[in-house]
Coordinates of N, CA and C in Angstrom, one line a residue:
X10 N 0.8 -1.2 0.0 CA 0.0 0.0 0.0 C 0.9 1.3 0.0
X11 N 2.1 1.1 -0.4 CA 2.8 2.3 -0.3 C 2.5 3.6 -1.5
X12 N 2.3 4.6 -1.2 CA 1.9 6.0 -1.6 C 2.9 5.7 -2.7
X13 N 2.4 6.7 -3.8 CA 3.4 7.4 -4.3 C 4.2 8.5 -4.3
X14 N 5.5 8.9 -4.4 CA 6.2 9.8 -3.3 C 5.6 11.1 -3.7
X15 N 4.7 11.8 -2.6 CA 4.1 13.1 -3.1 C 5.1 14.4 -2.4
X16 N 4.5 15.4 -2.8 CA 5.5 16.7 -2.8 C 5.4 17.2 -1.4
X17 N 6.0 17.4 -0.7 CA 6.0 18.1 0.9 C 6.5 19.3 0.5
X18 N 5.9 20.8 1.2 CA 6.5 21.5 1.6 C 7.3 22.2 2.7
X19 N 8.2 22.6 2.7 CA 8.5 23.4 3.9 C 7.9 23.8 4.9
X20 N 7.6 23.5 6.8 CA 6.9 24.3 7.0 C 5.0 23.5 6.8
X21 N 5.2 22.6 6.0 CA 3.7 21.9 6.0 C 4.1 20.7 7.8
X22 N 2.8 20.6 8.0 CA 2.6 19.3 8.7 C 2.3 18.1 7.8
X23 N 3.0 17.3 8.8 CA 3.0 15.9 8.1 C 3.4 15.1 9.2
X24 N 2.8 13.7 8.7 CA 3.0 12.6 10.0 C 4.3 12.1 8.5
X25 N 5.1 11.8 10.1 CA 6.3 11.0 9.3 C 6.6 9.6 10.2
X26 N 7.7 8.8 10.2 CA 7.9 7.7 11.0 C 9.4 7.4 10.7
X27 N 10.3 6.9 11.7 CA 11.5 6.7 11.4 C 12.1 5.6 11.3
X28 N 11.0 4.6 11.6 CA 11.5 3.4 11.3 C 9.9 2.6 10.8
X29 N 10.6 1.6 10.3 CA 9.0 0.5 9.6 C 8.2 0.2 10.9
X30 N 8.7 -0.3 11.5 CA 8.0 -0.4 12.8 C 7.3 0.4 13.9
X31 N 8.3 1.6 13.6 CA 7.6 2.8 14.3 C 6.6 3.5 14.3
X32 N 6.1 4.3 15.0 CA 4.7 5.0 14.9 C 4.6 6.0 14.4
X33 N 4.0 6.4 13.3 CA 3.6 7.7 12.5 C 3.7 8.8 13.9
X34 N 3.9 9.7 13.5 CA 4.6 10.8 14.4 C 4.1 12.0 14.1
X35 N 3.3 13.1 14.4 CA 3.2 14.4 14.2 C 4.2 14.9 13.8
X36 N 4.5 15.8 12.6 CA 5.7 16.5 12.7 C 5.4 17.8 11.4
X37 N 7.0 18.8 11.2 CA 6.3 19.4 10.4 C 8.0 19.1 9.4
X38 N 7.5 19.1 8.2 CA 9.0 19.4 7.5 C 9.2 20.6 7.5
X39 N 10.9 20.7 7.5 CA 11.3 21.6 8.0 C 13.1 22.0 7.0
X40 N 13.5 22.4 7.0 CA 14.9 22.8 6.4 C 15.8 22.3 7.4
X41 N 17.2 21.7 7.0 CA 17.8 21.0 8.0 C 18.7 22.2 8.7
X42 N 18.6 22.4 10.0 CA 19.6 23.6 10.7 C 20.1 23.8 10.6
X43 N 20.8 25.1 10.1 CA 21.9 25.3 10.5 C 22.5 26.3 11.5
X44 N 23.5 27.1 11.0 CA 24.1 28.5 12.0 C 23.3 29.1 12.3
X45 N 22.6 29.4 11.3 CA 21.0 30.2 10.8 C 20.4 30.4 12.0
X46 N 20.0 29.2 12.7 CA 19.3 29.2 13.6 C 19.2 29.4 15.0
X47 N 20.3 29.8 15.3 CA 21.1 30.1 16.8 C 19.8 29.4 17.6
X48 N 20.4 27.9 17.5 CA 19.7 26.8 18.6 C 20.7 25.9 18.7
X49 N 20.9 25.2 19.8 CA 22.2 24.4 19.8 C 21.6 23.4 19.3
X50 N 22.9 22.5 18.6 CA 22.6 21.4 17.5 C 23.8 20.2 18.2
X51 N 22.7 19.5 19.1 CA 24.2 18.7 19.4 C 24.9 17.6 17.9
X52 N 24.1 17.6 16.7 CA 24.8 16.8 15.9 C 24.2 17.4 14.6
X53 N 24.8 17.3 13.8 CA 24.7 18.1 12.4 C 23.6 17.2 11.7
X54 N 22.9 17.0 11.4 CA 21.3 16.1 10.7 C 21.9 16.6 9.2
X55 N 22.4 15.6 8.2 CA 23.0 15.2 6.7 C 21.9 14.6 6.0
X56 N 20.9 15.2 5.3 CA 20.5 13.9 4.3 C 20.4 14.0 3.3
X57 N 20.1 13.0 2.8 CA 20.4 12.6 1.0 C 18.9 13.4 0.6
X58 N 19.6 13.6 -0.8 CA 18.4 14.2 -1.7 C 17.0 13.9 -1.3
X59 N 17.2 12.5 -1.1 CA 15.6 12.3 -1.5 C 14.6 11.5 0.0
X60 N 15.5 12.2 1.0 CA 15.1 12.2 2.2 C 14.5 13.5 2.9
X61 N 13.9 13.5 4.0 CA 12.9 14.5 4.0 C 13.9 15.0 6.0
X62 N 13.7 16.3 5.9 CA 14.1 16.8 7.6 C 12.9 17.2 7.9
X63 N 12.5 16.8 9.0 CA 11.2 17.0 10.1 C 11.6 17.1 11.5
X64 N 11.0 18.5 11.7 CA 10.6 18.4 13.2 C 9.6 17.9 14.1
X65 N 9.5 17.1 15.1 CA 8.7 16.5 15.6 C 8.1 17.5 16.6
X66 N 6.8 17.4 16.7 CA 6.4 17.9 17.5 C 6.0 16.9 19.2
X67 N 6.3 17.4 20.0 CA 5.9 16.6 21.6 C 7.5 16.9 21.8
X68 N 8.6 16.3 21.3 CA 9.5 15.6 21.7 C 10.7 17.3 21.2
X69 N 10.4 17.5 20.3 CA 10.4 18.6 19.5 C 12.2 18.5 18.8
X70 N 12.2 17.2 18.8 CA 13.7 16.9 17.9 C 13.3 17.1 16.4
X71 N 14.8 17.0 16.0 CA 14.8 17.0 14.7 C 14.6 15.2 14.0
X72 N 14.2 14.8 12.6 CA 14.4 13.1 12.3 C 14.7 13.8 10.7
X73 N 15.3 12.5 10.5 CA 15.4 12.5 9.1 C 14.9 11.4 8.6
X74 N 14.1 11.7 7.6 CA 13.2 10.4 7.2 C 13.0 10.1 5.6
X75 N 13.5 8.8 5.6 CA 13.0 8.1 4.4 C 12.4 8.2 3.6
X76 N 12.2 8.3 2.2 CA 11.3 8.2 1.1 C 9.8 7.1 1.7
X77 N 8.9 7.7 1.6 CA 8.0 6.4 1.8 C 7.2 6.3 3.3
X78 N 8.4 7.1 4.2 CA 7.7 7.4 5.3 C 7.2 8.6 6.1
X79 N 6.9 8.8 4.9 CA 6.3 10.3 5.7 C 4.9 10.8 4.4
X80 N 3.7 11.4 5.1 CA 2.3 11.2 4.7 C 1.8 12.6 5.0
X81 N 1.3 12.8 4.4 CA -0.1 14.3 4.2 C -0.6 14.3 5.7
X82 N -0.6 15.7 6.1 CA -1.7 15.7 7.7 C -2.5 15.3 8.0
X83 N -3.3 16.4 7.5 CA -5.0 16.3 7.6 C -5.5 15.1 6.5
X84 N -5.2 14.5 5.8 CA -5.7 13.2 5.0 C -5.6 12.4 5.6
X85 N -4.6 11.9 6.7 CA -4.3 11.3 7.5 C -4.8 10.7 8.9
X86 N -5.2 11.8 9.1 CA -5.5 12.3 10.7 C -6.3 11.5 11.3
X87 N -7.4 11.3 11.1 CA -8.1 10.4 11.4 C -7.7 8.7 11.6
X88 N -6.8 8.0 10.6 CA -6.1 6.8 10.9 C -5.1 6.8 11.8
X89 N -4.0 7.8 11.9 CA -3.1 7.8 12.1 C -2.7 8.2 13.7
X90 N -4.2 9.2 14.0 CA -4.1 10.1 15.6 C -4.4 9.0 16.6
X91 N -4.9 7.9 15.7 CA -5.8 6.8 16.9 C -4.8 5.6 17.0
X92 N -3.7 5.7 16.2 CA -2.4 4.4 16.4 C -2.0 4.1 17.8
X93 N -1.3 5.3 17.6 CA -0.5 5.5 19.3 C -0.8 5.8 20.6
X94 N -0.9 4.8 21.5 CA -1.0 5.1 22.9 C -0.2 6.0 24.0
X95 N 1.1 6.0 23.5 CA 2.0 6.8 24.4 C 1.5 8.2 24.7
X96 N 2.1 8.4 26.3 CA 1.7 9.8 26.3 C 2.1 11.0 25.6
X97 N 3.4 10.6 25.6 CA 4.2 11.4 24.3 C 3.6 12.0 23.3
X98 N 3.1 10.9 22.6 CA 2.1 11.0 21.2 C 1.0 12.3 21.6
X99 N -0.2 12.1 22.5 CA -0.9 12.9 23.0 C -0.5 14.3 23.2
X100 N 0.5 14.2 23.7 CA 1.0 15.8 23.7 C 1.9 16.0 22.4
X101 N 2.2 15.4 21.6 CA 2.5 15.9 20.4 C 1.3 16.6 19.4
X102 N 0.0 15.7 19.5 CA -1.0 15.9 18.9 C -1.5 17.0 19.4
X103 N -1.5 17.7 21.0 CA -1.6 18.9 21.2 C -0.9 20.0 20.8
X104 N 0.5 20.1 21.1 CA 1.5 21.0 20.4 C 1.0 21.3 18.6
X105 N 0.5 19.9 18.0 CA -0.1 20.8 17.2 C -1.3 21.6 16.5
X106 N -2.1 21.2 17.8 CA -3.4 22.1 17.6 C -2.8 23.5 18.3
X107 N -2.2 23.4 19.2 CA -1.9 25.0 19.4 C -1.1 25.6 17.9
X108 N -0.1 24.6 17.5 CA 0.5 25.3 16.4 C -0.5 25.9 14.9
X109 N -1.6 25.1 15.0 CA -2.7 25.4 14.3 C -3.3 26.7 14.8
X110 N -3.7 27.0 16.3 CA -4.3 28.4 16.7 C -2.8 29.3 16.9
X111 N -1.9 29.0 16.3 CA -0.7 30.3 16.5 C -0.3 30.1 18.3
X112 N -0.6 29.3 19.3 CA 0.0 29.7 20.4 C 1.5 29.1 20.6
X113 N 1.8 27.9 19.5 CA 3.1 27.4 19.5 C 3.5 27.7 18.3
X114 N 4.8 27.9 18.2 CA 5.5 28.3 17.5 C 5.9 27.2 16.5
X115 N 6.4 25.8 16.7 CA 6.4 25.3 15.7 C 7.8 25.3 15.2
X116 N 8.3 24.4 14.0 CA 9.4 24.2 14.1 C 10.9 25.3 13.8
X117 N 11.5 25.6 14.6 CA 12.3 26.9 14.5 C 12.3 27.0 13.3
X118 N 12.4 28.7 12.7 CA 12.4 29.3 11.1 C 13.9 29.6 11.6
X119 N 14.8 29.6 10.4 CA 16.2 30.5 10.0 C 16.2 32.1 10.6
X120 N 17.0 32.5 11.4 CA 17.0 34.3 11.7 C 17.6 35.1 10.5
X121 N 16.9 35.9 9.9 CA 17.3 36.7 9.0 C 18.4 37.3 9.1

C-alpha cells in the first residue's frame, strides 16, 4: 500500500515515521539547521536528496526520514491520531493544535 512519493512543503505538517516499525509521528517538514538558527545542535542532521528533515512535534527533535515514510496531515489524521498510545504522542498531537491556533511556535524558522 505504499503512496506514491508526493510533494511536501517546507513548513507543512505531516506525519512522518522513522523506522518501519515505528509509529507515524506528528511532525512538520522543515529545512535541516543550521548556523542560521542560533539553537544548539548537538549533531549536524545530513540527508540525501531524497530524504525529508522533520521536526517533531511533543518531543520537539529533529528526524530524518526516508522516502515512503512520511504522509499528508490532515488526509491522514483520522487513521493515524488513533495508532499511538503513548503519552508522548498525545502531547505531540496537542502541540499541534496549538500550532494550528498560532500559540506554539512550531518548528524553528532561519533568523534573518
Amino acid at each position: 500500500e505504499e503512496e506514491e512519493e508526493e510533494e511536501f512543503q517546507n513548513w507543512e505538517l505531516v506525519w512522518a515515521k522513522s523506522a518501519a516499525k515505528g509509529d507515524w509521528w506528528p511532525c512538520q517538514k522543515c529545512e535541516v539547521p543550521d548556523s542560521r538558527y542560533q539553537i544548539d545542535l548537538t549533531s549536524q542532521i545530513r540527508i540525501d536528496a531524497d530524504e525529508h528533515c522533520v521536526y517533531c512535534f511533543g518531543s520537539l527533535n529533529y528526524a530524518k526520514i526516508k522516502p515512503g515514510m512520511i504522509a499528508k496531515f490532515e488526509r491522514n489524521y483520522q487513521r493515524f491520531s488513533k495508532e499511538c498510545k503513548k503519552k508522548s504522542f498525545h502531547k505531540a498531537l496537542e502541540d499541534v493544535e496549538k500550532y494550528k491556533n498560532g500559540t506554539f511556535p512550531g518548528a524553528p524558522r532561519p533568523k534573518p
